[in-house]
Short mmCIF file of C-alpha atoms and ligand atoms in Angstrom, two decimals:
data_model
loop_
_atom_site.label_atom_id
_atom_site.label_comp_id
_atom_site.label_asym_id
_atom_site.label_seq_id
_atom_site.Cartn_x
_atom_site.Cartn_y
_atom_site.Cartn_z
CA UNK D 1 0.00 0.00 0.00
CA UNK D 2 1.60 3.50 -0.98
CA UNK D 3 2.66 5.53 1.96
CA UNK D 4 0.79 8.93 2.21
CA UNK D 5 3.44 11.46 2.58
CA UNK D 6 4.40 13.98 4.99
CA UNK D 7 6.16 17.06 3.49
CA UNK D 8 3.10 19.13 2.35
CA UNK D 9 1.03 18.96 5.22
CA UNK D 10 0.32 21.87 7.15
CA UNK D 11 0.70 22.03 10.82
CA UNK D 12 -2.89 21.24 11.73
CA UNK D 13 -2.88 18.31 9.40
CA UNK D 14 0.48 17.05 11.35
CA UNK D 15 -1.65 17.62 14.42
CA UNK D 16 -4.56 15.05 12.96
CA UNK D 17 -1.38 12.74 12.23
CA UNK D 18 -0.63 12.83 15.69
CA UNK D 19 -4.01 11.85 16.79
CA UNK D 20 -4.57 8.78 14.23
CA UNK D 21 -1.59 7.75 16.13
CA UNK D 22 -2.01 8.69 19.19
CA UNK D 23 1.02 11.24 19.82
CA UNK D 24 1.34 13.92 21.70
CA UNK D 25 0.26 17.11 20.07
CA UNK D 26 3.30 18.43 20.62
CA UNK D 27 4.94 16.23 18.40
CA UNK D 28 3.41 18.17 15.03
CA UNK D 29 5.02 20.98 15.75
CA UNK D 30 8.24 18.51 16.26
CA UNK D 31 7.53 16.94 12.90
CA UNK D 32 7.21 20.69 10.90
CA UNK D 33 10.61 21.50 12.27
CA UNK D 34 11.83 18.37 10.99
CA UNK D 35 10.25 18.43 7.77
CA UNK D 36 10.44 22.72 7.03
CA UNK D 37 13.22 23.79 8.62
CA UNK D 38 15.94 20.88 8.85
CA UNK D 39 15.43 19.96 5.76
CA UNK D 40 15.39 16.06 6.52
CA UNK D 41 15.14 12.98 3.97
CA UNK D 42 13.77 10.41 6.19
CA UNK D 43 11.91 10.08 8.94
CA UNK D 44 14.53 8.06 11.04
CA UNK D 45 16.42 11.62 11.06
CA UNK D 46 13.57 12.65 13.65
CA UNK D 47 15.70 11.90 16.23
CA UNK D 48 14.03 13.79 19.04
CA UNK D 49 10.93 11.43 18.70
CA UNK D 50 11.55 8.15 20.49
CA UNK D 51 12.28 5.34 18.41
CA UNK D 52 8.98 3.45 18.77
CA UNK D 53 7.32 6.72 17.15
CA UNK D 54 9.30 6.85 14.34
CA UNK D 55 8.76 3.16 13.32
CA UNK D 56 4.72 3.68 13.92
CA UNK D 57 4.77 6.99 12.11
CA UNK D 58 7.22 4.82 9.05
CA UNK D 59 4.48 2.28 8.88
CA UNK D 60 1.89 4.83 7.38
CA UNK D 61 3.92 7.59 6.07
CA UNK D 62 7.38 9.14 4.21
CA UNK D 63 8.33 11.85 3.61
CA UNK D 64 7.53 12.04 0.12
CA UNK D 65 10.33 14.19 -1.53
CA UNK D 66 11.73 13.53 -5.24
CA UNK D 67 14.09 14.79 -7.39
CA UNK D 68 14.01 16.27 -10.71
CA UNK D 69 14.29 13.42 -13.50
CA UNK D 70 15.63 15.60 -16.34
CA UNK D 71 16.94 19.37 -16.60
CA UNK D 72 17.79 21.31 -19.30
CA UNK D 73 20.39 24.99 -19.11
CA UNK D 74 19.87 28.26 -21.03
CA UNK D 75 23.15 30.15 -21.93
CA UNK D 76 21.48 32.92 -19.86
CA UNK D 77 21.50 30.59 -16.63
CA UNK D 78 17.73 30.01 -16.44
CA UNK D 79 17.17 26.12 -15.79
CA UNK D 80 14.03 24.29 -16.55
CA UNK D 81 13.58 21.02 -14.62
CA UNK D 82 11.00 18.49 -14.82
CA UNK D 83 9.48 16.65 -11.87
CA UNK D 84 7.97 12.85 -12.90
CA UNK D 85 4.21 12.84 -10.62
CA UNK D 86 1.48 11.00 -10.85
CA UNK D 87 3.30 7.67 -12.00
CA UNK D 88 3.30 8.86 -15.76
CA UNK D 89 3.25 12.61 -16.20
CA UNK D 90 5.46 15.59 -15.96
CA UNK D 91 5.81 19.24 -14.52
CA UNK D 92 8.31 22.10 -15.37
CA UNK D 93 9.88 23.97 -12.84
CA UNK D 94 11.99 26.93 -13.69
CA UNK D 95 14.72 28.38 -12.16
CA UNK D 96 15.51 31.63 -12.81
CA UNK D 97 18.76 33.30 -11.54
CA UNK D 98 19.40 37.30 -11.98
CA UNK D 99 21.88 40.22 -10.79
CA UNK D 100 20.07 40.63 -6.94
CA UNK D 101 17.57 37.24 -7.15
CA UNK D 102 16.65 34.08 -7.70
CA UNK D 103 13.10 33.22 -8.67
CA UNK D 104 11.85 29.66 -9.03
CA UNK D 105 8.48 29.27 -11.21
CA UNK D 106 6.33 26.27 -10.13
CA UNK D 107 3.28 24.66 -11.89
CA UNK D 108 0.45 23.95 -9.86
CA UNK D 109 -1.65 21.43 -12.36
CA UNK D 110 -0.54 18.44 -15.07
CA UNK D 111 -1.98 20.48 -18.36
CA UNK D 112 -4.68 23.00 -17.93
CA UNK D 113 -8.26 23.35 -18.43
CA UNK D 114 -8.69 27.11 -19.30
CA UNK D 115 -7.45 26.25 -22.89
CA UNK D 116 -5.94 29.86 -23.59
CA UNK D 117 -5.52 29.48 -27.41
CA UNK D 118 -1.43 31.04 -27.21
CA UNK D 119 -0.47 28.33 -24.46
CA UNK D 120 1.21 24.72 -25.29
CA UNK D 121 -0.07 23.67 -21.43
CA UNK D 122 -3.14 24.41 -22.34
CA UNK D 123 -3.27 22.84 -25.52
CA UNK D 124 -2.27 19.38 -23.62
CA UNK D 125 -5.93 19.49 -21.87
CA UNK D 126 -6.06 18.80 -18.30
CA UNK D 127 -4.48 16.31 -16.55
CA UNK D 128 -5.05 16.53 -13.03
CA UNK D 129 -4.38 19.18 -10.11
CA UNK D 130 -1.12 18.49 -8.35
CA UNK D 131 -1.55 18.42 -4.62
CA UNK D 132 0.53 20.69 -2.09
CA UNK D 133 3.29 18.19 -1.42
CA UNK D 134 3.97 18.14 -5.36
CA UNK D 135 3.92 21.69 -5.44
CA UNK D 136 6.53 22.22 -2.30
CA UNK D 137 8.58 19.07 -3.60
CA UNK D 138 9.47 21.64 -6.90
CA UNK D 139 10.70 24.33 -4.36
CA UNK D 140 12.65 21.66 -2.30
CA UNK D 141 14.55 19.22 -4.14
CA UNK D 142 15.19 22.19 -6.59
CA UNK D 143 19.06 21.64 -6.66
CA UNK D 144 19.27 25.40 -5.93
CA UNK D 145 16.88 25.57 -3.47
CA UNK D 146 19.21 27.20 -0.80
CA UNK D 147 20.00 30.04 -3.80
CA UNK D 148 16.01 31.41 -3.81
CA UNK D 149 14.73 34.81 -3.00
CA UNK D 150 11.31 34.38 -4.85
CA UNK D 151 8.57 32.21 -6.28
CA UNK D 152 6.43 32.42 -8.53
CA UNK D 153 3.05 30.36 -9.25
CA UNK D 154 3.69 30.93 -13.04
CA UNK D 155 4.09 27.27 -14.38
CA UNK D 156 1.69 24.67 -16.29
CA UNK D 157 -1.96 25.14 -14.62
CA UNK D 158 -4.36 27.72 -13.42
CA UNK D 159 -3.51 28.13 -9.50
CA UNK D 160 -6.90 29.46 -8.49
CA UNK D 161 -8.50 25.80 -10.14
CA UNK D 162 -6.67 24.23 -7.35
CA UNK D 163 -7.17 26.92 -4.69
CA UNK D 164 -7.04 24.60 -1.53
CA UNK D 165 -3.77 22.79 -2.29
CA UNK D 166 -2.10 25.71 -3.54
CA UNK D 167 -3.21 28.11 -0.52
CA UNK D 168 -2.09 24.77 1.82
CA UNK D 169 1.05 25.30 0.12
CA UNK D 170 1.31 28.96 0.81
CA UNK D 171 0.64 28.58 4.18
CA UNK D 172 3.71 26.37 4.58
CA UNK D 173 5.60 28.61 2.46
CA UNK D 174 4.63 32.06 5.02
CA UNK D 175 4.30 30.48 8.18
CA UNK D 176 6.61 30.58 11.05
CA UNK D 177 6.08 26.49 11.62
CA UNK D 178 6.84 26.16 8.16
CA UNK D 179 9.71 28.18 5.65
CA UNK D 180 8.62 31.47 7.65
CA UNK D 181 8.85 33.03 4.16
CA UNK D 182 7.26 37.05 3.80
CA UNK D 183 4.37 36.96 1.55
CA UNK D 184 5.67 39.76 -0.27
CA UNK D 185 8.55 37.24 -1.94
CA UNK D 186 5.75 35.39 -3.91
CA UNK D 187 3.30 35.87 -6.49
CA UNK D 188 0.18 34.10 -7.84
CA UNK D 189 -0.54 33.98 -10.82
CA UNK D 190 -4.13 33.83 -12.44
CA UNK D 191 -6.24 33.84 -15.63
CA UNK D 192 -8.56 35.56 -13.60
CA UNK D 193 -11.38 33.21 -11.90
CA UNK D 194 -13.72 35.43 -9.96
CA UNK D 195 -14.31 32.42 -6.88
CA UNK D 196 -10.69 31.48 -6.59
CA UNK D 197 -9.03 35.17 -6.61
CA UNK D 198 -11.92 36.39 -3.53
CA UNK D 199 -10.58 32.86 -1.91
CA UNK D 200 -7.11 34.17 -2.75
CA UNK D 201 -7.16 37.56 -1.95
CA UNK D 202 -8.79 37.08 1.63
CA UNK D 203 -7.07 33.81 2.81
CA UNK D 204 -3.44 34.37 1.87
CA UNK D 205 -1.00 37.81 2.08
CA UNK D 206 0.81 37.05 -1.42
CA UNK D 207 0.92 38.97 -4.66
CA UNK D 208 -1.70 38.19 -7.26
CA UNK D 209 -0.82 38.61 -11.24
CA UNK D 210 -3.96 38.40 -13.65
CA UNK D 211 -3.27 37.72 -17.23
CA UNK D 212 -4.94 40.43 -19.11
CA UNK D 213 -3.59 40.46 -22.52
CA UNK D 214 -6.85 42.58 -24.09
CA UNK D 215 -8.85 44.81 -22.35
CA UNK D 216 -11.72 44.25 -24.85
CA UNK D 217 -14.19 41.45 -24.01
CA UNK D 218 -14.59 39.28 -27.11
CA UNK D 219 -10.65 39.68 -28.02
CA UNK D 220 -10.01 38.73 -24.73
CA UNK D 221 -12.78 35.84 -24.94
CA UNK D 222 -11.18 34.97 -28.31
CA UNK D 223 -7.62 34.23 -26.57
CA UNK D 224 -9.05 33.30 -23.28
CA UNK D 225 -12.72 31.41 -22.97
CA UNK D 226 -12.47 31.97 -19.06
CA UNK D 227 -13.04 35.36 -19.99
CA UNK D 228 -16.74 34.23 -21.78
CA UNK D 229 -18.02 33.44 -17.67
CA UNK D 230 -15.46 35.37 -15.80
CA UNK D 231 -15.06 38.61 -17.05
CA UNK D 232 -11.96 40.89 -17.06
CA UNK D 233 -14.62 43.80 -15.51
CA UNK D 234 -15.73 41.71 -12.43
CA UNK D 235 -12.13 41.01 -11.80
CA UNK D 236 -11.11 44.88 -11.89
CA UNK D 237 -13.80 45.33 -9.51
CA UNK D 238 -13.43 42.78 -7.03
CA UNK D 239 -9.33 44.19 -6.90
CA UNK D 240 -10.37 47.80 -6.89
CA UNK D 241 -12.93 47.00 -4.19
CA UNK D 242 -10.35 45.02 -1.73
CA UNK D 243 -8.74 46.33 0.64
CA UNK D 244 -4.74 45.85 -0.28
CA UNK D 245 -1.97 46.87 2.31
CA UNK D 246 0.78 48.76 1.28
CA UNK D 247 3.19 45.19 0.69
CA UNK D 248 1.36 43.52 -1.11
CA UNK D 249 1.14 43.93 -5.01
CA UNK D 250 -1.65 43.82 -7.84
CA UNK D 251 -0.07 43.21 -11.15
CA UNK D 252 -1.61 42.44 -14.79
CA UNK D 253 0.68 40.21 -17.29
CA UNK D 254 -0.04 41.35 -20.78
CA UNK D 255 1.44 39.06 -23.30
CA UNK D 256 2.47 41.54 -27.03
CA UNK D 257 1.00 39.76 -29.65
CA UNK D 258 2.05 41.30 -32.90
CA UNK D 259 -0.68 43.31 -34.85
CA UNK D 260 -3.46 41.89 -32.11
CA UNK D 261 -3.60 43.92 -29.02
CA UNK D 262 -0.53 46.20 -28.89
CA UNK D 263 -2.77 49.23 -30.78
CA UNK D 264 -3.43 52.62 -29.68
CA UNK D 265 -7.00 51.76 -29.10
CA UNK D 266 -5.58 48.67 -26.75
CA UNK D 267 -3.58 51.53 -24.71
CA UNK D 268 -6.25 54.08 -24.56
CA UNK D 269 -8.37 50.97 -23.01
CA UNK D 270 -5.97 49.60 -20.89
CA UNK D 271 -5.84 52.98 -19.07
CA UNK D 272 -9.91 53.33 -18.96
CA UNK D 273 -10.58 49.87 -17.43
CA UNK D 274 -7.22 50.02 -15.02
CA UNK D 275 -8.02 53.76 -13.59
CA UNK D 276 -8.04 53.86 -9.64
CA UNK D 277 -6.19 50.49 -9.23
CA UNK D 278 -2.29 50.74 -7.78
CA UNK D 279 -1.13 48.04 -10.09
CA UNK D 280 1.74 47.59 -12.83
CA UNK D 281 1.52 46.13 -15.91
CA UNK D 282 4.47 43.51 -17.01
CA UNK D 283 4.53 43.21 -20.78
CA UNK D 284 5.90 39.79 -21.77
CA UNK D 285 7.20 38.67 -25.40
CA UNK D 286 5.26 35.77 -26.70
CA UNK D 287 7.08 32.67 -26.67
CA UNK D 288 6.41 30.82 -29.92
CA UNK D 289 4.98 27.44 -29.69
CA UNK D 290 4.24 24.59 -32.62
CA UNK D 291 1.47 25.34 -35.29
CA UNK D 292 0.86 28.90 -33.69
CA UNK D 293 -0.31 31.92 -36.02
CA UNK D 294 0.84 34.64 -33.43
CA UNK D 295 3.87 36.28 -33.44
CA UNK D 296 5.51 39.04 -30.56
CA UNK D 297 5.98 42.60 -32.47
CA UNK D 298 9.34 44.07 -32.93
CA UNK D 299 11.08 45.38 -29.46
CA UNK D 300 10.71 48.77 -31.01
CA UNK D 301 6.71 48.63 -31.12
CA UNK D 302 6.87 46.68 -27.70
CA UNK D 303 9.33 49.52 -26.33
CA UNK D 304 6.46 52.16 -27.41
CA UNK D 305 3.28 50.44 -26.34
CA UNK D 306 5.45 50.41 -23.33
CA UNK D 307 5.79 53.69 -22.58
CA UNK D 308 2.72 54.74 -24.20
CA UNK D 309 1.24 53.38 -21.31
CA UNK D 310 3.74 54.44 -18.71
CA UNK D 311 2.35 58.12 -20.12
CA UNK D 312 -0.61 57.41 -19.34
CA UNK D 313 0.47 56.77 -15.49
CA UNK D 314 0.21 52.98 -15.71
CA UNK D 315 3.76 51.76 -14.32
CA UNK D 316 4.35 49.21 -17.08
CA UNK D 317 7.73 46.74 -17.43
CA UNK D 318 9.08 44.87 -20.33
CA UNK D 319 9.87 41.05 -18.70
CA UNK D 320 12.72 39.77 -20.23
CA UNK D 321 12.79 36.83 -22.38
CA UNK D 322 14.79 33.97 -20.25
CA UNK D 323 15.76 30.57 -21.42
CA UNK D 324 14.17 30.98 -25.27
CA UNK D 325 16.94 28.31 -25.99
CA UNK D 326 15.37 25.64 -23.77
CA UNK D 327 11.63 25.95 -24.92
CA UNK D 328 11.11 28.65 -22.57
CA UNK D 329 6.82 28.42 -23.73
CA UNK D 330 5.30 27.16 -20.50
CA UNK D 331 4.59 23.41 -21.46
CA UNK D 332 6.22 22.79 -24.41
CA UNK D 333 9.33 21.08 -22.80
CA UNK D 334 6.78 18.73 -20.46
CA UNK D 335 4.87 18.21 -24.00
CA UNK D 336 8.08 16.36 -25.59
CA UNK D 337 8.75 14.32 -22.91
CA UNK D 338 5.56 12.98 -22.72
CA UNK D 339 5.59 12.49 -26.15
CA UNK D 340 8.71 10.44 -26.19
CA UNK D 341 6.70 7.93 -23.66
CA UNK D 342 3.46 7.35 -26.06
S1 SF4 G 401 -1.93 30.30 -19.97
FE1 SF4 G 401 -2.10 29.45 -17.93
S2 SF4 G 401 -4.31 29.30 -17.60
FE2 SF4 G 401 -4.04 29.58 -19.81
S3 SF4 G 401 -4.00 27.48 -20.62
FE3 SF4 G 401 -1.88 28.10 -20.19
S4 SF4 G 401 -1.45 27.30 -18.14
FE4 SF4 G 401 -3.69 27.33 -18.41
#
């Protein structure tokens, strides 16, 4: 019978461990130590629970960590790993190194349903939601783990379609029983689904990123059909009506699709639909993917639509490209591999 496995349970689900096995309740706050902050393999490294506990708790449970089973380098030092879960499928995980930082970029599903027409996870269809302790296990046994400053919830799948295991995983991530990590060092990441971003917004401290990428409904719906029952409007007004502290960020990831949505009319919208939210907009060069008909514009059109909108008081980045010589499009490295196995 498979073990279930430790590492990814919060502290009050180490405290109903403790009961099924009638242990102190002490000893969950033992066992998060163990697991969050020394960084242990096995649970015979437990070594201030008694012997007998460690071979009752070994009986049901592990600890549940894994490796990466294939990585790949960019000559700009971005890594992209892939994690093997759910006997047969795969995840990306990047790792992205810079002058003052180190971000790592974890998926939360296998595949995707939202179907956004630009995205090769997407076009894989969903596979299933990947539960916290596959989520954490990215951030863990990332061979550079010790080297990260930030994380991202940027990878294959829609975070807010697996709300609970992804806010069980930022709890570990932020709480002092856990990695004691600020809020303010990681960022969600969302299509924009109006149930999952109140859940977000009022049960965790984190950033939030929505992917805009039009600010007109049916070009949006066209690249997006989340946008066809969640609309870009109730989104904008559930953020503008919440109640944000001064840490903690609102950004809107707009992806430059040549001759699509980086217009005039596109800016003078983006500005009418953003006005009274604090936010910034990152502008992000498409990364091509097989049998795709879009194409990113020239950096000299993304450069103005850039500061067009900075002019128009909208603080608005360009996000570098990183790793475009290790199929830096979210999915499409996963994609191969499991293509090699059919
Ligand atoms: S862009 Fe994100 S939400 Fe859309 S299909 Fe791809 S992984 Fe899913």
């Amino acid at each position: 019978m498979e073990k279930e496995k430790l590492y990814g349970k919060t502290l009050n689900e180490l405290i109903v461990v403790t009961k099924r096995l009638g242990l102190p309740g002490f000893a969950a706050k033992q066992m998060s130590d163990w697991l969050y902050k020394k960084e242990i393999q096995s649970i015979d490294e437990m070594t201030n629970l008694s012997i007998k506990t460690r071979e009752l708790l070994s009986s049901d449970y592990e600890i549940g960590l894994s490796d990466p089973v294939n990585e790949s380098q960019s000559s700009d030092g971005t890594k992209k790993y892939l994690y093997k879960v759910m006997i047969d499928k795969f995840i990306e995980t990047a790792y992205i190194p810079d002058e003052d930082r180190a971000t790592i970029c974890v998926s939360s599903q296998v595949g995707c349903k939202m179907g956004c027409i630009f995205c090769m996870t997407g076009k894989q269809g969903f596979q299933g939601n990947l539960s916290a302790n596959e989520i954490l296990n990215q951030f863990r046994s990332l061979p550079e783990f010790h080297n990260l400053s930030n994380m991202v919830y940027m990878g294959m799948g829609e975070p807010l379609d697996n709300v609970t295991e992804v806010l069980k995983s930022l709890d570990i991530l932020t709480n002092e029983w856990g990695y004691a990590w600020s809020p303010t060092r990681i960022t969600v990441s969302t299509v924009g689904i109006v149930s999952g971003i109140k859940e977000f917004l009022e049960k965790s401290r984190c950033h939030i990123a929505v992917s805009l990428h039009s600010p007109f409904d049916m070009e949006r719906g066209k690249l997006m059909p989340i946008q066809r029952t969640n609309t870009v409007l109730e989104i904008l007004d559930i953020i503008r009506n919440f109640d944000f502290n001064s840490q903690r960020r609102v950004s809107f990831e707009y992806i430059l699709f040549k001759g699509l949505n980086d217009t005039q009319a596109h800016i003078k919208e983006l500005a009418k639909i953003l006005n009274g939210i604090k936010c910034r907009i990152n502008i992000i060069r498409f990364h091509k993917i097989p049998d795709s008909e879009f194409e990113s514009p020239d950096l000299e059109t993304t450069i103005k639509f850039k500061e067009a909108l900075n002019n128009k008081g909208i603080l608005t980045t360009i996000r570098e490209s990183r790793g475009v010589d290790i199929q830096a499009a979210c999915g499409l490295l996963s994609t191969i591999q499991q293509n090699k196995l059919l």
